[in-house]
Amino acid sequence: MRDSEAERIGRRLHKEGLASGNFGNLSVRDEAGFYIKRRNAYLDMPGALVFVPQNGPVPVDASRESIVHREIYQNTSAKAIVHAHPSYAIALSYFCDEITPYDYEGEMLCPRVRVVEGASGTRDLARTVASALRSSPVVIVRGHGTFAIGATLDEAYVITSTVEHACRILFLRSQVKIEGFPTRDSAGFPRD
Amino acid sequence: MRDSEAERIGRRLHKEGLASGNFGNLSVRDEAGFYIKRRNAYLDMPGALVFVPQNGPVPVDASRESIVHREIYQNTSAKAIVHAHPSYAIALSYFCDEITPYDYEGEMLCPRVRVVEGASGTRDLARTVASALRSSPVVIVRGHGTFAIGATLDEAYVITSTVEHACRILFLRSQVKIEGFPTRDSAGFPRD
Amino acid sequence: MRDSEAERIGRRLHKEGLASGNFGNLSVRDEAGFYIKRRNAYLDMPGALVFVPQNGPVPVDASRESIVHREIYQNTSAKAIVHAHPSYAIALSYFCDEITPYDYEGEMLCPRVRVVEGASGTRDLARTVASALRSSPVVIVRGHGTFAIGATLDEAYVITSTVEHACRILFLRSQVKIEGFPTRDSAGFPRD
Amino acid sequence: MRDSEAERIGRRLHKEGLASGNFGNLSVRDEAGFYIKRRNAYLDMPGALVFVPQNGPVPVDASRESIVHREIYQNTSAKAIVHAHPSYAIALSYFCDEITPYDYEGEMLCPRVRVVEGASGTRDLARTVASALRSSPVVIVRGHGTFAIGATLDEAYVITSTVEHACRILFLRSQVKIEGFPTRDSAGFPRD
């Protein structure tokens, strides 16, 4: 059940282009720890998730980002976490410390998305991410990707998809050159 | 039959990237009301549609946008409605009150697409959308998405796909920098 | 066999985004005529193709563009035709009468792609397209889409995909702002 | 086993848009030679791979790029090779001799990606590519595509996907016009 749910969400993430190659991961909280994607497994073919206890050594076959997940579970009420690498969110992350969606869904679900940074794999970054997730369901790590939390994997996936949609709209909107649009003459025929 | 048709169209919408996450919805008219996507369900895995009567309270498990669908069915001859969040249509919607497709399909199927606005979830916006759909098969709500109508779900889907195609062409066309194109010398060899 | 081949190719075209909604069509030559996609059918779910005789009235359930296909079969040795609506090829078509691919595959398979124009559905446009296809395996109708021919549907599909790839590369290439790229200092660390 | 692995990886490459049409190929080393995609086969439907001996004539039904693969196997410890045509990597390749990823995954897996050039199909280009792959798991042939190596097809695919992701981020990042972003007033309402 847990594994098939993970595969169902992983397939959605891969299909929407939110994570390519074998990147991205996801986990679900359990008593005394959490279950996370196996290291190097594909998000859309995760196989059996690996148990990571809340304390003590991380199993070697658990995702490389287990330390971040552990910190998030310790500091928030998250029941599930999705980490993805969405292109537009990453591209915008280089330029701001907070992203303000301008589309309706973004404004509704994540009106202010913090962008944080830090050396990957460090406990420092894990703490920064976990801290930011106490006041928002999603955070972007500059040049890296998103961490989103929810009461279920579905919730964490939807918020991830929403942030990328919001960033894509912000990006495309900033590119529009309205003066480059064709117009129609008074008779309604298009002309340049 | 109704549910499997909804899933077939929902899968096409998701596959073409016209709605990501759990956004977008669709409905089909029935006697004394309409059947609509269940709240929070995925467009490509809608499950059983929920019946909403033309009058009276909206069932709690019906899509959040049921009020807009109801208003559309009351004011038009629509037999089916598709609501999507296509990125290029949304990006362009911030800049104009009407979009004039310039590609062949757009000119043929939706030569003038109105862009309307209003606070989401309000009866006001619902009326504005329904009113605009009396003279065109599709309308864009600024910063939000499209509402398209048809005699069937297929028709409403095709017009949605056509509008996004038209907006993508308008966008890409406005970006082309022909001076950045390579040319060939008289012998036919490419050179910068 | 013929129908399942059409579906196989139609699915590839739809999956690569070369035609969305119910647009695009394909046909294969037969004795005394050709088999073409049914009007309004989806390219990826074409069902049974419809026979169109080389002369005389076109069956009402045959694709709207049957007249173009007929003209092509009369004027070339094409055994199969694919018509698609690829976004980058259409966007570039507004600016030139010939597109010169700059990537390796484009240079090899379609070094010069003519862009033609004409009122859709007219015999005039059909003749212009057919004529252009006597010297090249693919032609772009301005603001509309591509017509590609081959000895098989596979060949016509591959050339369609190649032209769109070539146009996407031309487009992206013209957008690159190399001065916007990050550099690294002498120690190899990235910096702006 | 070998063939089904090739199909699994080929499907991922096609699904992520890393190779369209019938382009791209892959191979796996074997004793005294290697198995490579059949000429003209689709990457996502490769069928049975074709054996190419390390020396002597290349079978006529083997991929046209077999000569490059042979040279790579002779000069590196590669166990598998993936050749793809990723759009962003190709677009950037016209402007630099080395690409420096700026995103986390790119920096980690391929901090410096060499861009080489040469006439396709020549032994000269084959040698240049093989030589570049002695110091990096992936190289870009200008205007053509990527060659990536690994201990497995999975590794070669992941590095291919990583390079394209890195190039897409570099491209999008260079396009961002932060001044075109909406801001919010002190009360938190969006405004232009």
PDB file of C-alpha atoms in Angstrom, chain C residues 65-154:
ATOM      1  CA  GLU C  65      -7.524  18.068 -45.644  1.00  0.00           C
ATOM      2  CA  SER C  66      -8.122  15.156 -48.013  1.00  0.00           C
ATOM      3  CA  ILE C  67      -7.876  17.515 -50.992  1.00  0.00           C
ATOM      4  CA  VAL C  68      -4.264  18.328 -50.079  1.00  0.00           C
ATOM      5  CA  HIS C  69      -3.365  14.671 -49.670  1.00  0.00           C
ATOM      6  CA  ARG C  70      -4.924  13.823 -53.035  1.00  0.00           C
ATOM      7  CA  GLU C  71      -2.944  16.552 -54.766  1.00  0.00           C
ATOM      8  CA  ILE C  72       0.255  15.334 -53.142  1.00  0.00           C
ATOM      9  CA  TYR C  73      -0.302  11.736 -54.251  1.00  0.00           C
ATOM     10  CA  GLN C  74      -1.006  12.938 -57.796  1.00  0.00           C
ATOM     11  CA  ASN C  75       2.165  14.967 -58.017  1.00  0.00           C
ATOM     12  CA  THR C  76       4.757  13.008 -56.068  1.00  0.00           C
ATOM     13  CA  SER C  77       5.813   9.434 -55.494  1.00  0.00           C
ATOM     14  CA  ALA C  78       4.763   9.660 -51.816  1.00  0.00           C
ATOM     15  CA  LYS C  79       3.503   6.407 -50.323  1.00  0.00           C
ATOM     16  CA  ALA C  80       2.479   8.045 -47.035  1.00  0.00           C
ATOM     17  CA  ILE C  81       1.771  11.561 -45.720  1.00  0.00           C
ATOM     18  CA  VAL C  82       1.864  13.073 -42.211  1.00  0.00           C
ATOM     19  CA  HIS C  83       0.341  16.478 -41.492  1.00  0.00           C
ATOM     20  CA  ALA C  84       1.130  17.987 -38.073  1.00  0.00           C
ATOM     21  CA  HIS C  85       1.024  21.299 -36.180  1.00  0.00           C
ATOM     22  CA  PRO C  86       4.453  21.606 -34.553  1.00  0.00           C
ATOM     23  CA  SER C  87       4.733  24.819 -32.506  1.00  0.00           C
ATOM     24  CA  TYR C  88       8.298  25.910 -33.281  1.00  0.00           C
ATOM     25  CA  ALA C  89       7.967  25.277 -37.011  1.00  0.00           C
ATOM     26  CA  ILE C  90       4.764  27.339 -37.061  1.00  0.00           C
ATOM     27  CA  ALA C  91       6.274  30.170 -34.997  1.00  0.00           C
ATOM     28  CA  LEU C  92       9.252  30.478 -37.357  1.00  0.00           C
ATOM     29  CA  SER C  93       7.088  30.202 -40.476  1.00  0.00           C
ATOM     30  CA  TYR C  94       5.835  33.778 -40.092  1.00  0.00           C
ATOM     31  CA  PHE C  95       9.289  35.173 -40.748  1.00  0.00           C
ATOM     32  CA  CYS C  96      10.814  33.358 -43.684  1.00  0.00           C
ATOM     33  CA  ASP C  97      10.144  31.615 -46.988  1.00  0.00           C
ATOM     34  CA  GLU C  98      12.720  28.949 -46.328  1.00  0.00           C
ATOM     35  CA  ILE C  99      14.047  27.496 -43.118  1.00  0.00           C
ATOM     36  CA  THR C 100      17.659  26.382 -42.989  1.00  0.00           C
ATOM     37  CA  PRO C 101      18.253  23.886 -40.176  1.00  0.00           C
ATOM     38  CA  TYR C 102      21.485  24.358 -38.338  1.00  0.00           C
ATOM     39  CA  ASP C 103      21.618  21.145 -36.338  1.00  0.00           C
ATOM     40  CA  TYR C 104      23.174  17.985 -37.685  1.00  0.00           C
ATOM     41  CA  GLU C 105      19.980  15.973 -38.257  1.00  0.00           C
ATOM     42  CA  GLY C 106      18.184  18.865 -39.877  1.00  0.00           C
ATOM     43  CA  GLU C 107      21.076  19.559 -42.242  1.00  0.00           C
ATOM     44  CA  MET C 108      21.221  15.905 -43.187  1.00  0.00           C
ATOM     45  CA  LEU C 109      17.500  15.192 -43.704  1.00  0.00           C
ATOM     46  CA  CYS C 110      15.985  18.536 -44.721  1.00  0.00           C
ATOM     47  CA  PRO C 111      18.659  21.150 -45.437  1.00  0.00           C
ATOM     48  CA  ARG C 112      16.167  23.615 -46.920  1.00  0.00           C
ATOM     49  CA  VAL C 113      12.529  23.568 -45.842  1.00  0.00           C
ATOM     50  CA  ARG C 114      10.193  25.722 -47.896  1.00  0.00           C
ATOM     51  CA  VAL C 115       7.477  27.782 -46.242  1.00  0.00           C
ATOM     52  CA  VAL C 116       4.419  28.282 -48.419  1.00  0.00           C
ATOM     53  CA  GLU C 117       1.110  29.983 -47.886  1.00  0.00           C
ATOM     54  CA  GLY C 118      -2.424  30.071 -49.180  1.00  0.00           C
ATOM     55  CA  ALA C 119      -6.040  29.988 -48.102  1.00  0.00           C
ATOM     56  CA  SER C 120      -6.688  26.721 -46.293  1.00  0.00           C
ATOM     57  CA  GLY C 121      -8.932  24.178 -47.929  1.00  0.00           C
ATOM     58  CA  THR C 122      -8.376  25.686 -51.381  1.00  0.00           C
ATOM     59  CA  ARG C 123      -7.159  23.739 -54.393  1.00  0.00           C
ATOM     60  CA  ASP C 124      -4.592  26.515 -54.831  1.00  0.00           C
ATOM     61  CA  LEU C 125      -2.885  25.759 -51.527  1.00  0.00           C
ATOM     62  CA  ALA C 126      -3.116  22.031 -52.243  1.00  0.00           C
ATOM     63  CA  ARG C 127      -1.213  22.588 -55.501  1.00  0.00           C
ATOM     64  CA  THR C 128       1.397  24.796 -53.865  1.00  0.00           C
ATOM     65  CA  VAL C 129       2.059  22.193 -51.170  1.00  0.00           C
ATOM     66  CA  ALA C 130       2.212  19.310 -53.644  1.00  0.00           C
ATOM     67  CA  SER C 131       4.566  21.255 -55.864  1.00  0.00           C
ATOM     68  CA  ALA C 132       6.941  22.070 -53.006  1.00  0.00           C
ATOM     69  CA  LEU C 133       7.022  18.404 -52.013  1.00  0.00           C
ATOM     70  CA  ARG C 134       8.449  17.438 -55.398  1.00  0.00           C
ATOM     71  CA  SER C 135      11.834  18.796 -54.335  1.00  0.00           C
ATOM     72  CA  SER C 136      11.783  18.247 -50.551  1.00  0.00           C
ATOM     73  CA  PRO C 137      10.281  15.629 -48.214  1.00  0.00           C
ATOM     74  CA  VAL C 138       8.614  18.287 -46.054  1.00  0.00           C
ATOM     75  CA  VAL C 139       7.035  21.716 -46.385  1.00  0.00           C
ATOM     76  CA  ILE C 140       5.605  24.168 -43.836  1.00  0.00           C
ATOM     77  CA  VAL C 141       2.337  25.994 -44.482  1.00  0.00           C
ATOM     78  CA  ARG C 142       2.727  29.410 -42.832  1.00  0.00           C
ATOM     79  CA  GLY C 143       0.797  29.687 -39.589  1.00  0.00           C
ATOM     80  CA  HIS C 144      -0.649  26.231 -40.010  1.00  0.00           C
ATOM     81  CA  GLY C 145       1.701  23.250 -39.938  1.00  0.00           C
ATOM     82  CA  THR C 146       3.804  20.705 -41.792  1.00  0.00           C
ATOM     83  CA  PHE C 147       3.153  18.223 -44.600  1.00  0.00           C
ATOM     84  CA  ALA C 148       5.757  15.478 -44.831  1.00  0.00           C
ATOM     85  CA  ILE C 149       5.972  12.555 -47.229  1.00  0.00           C
ATOM     86  CA  GLY C 150       7.788   9.257 -47.280  1.00  0.00           C
ATOM     87  CA  ALA C 151       7.864   5.704 -48.534  1.00  0.00           C
ATOM     88  CA  THR C 152       6.205   4.760 -45.216  1.00  0.00           C
ATOM     89  CA  LEU C 153       4.344   6.471 -42.384  1.00  0.00           C
ATOM     90  CA  ASP C 154       7.468   5.988 -40.282  1.00  0.00           C
TER      91      ASP C 154
END
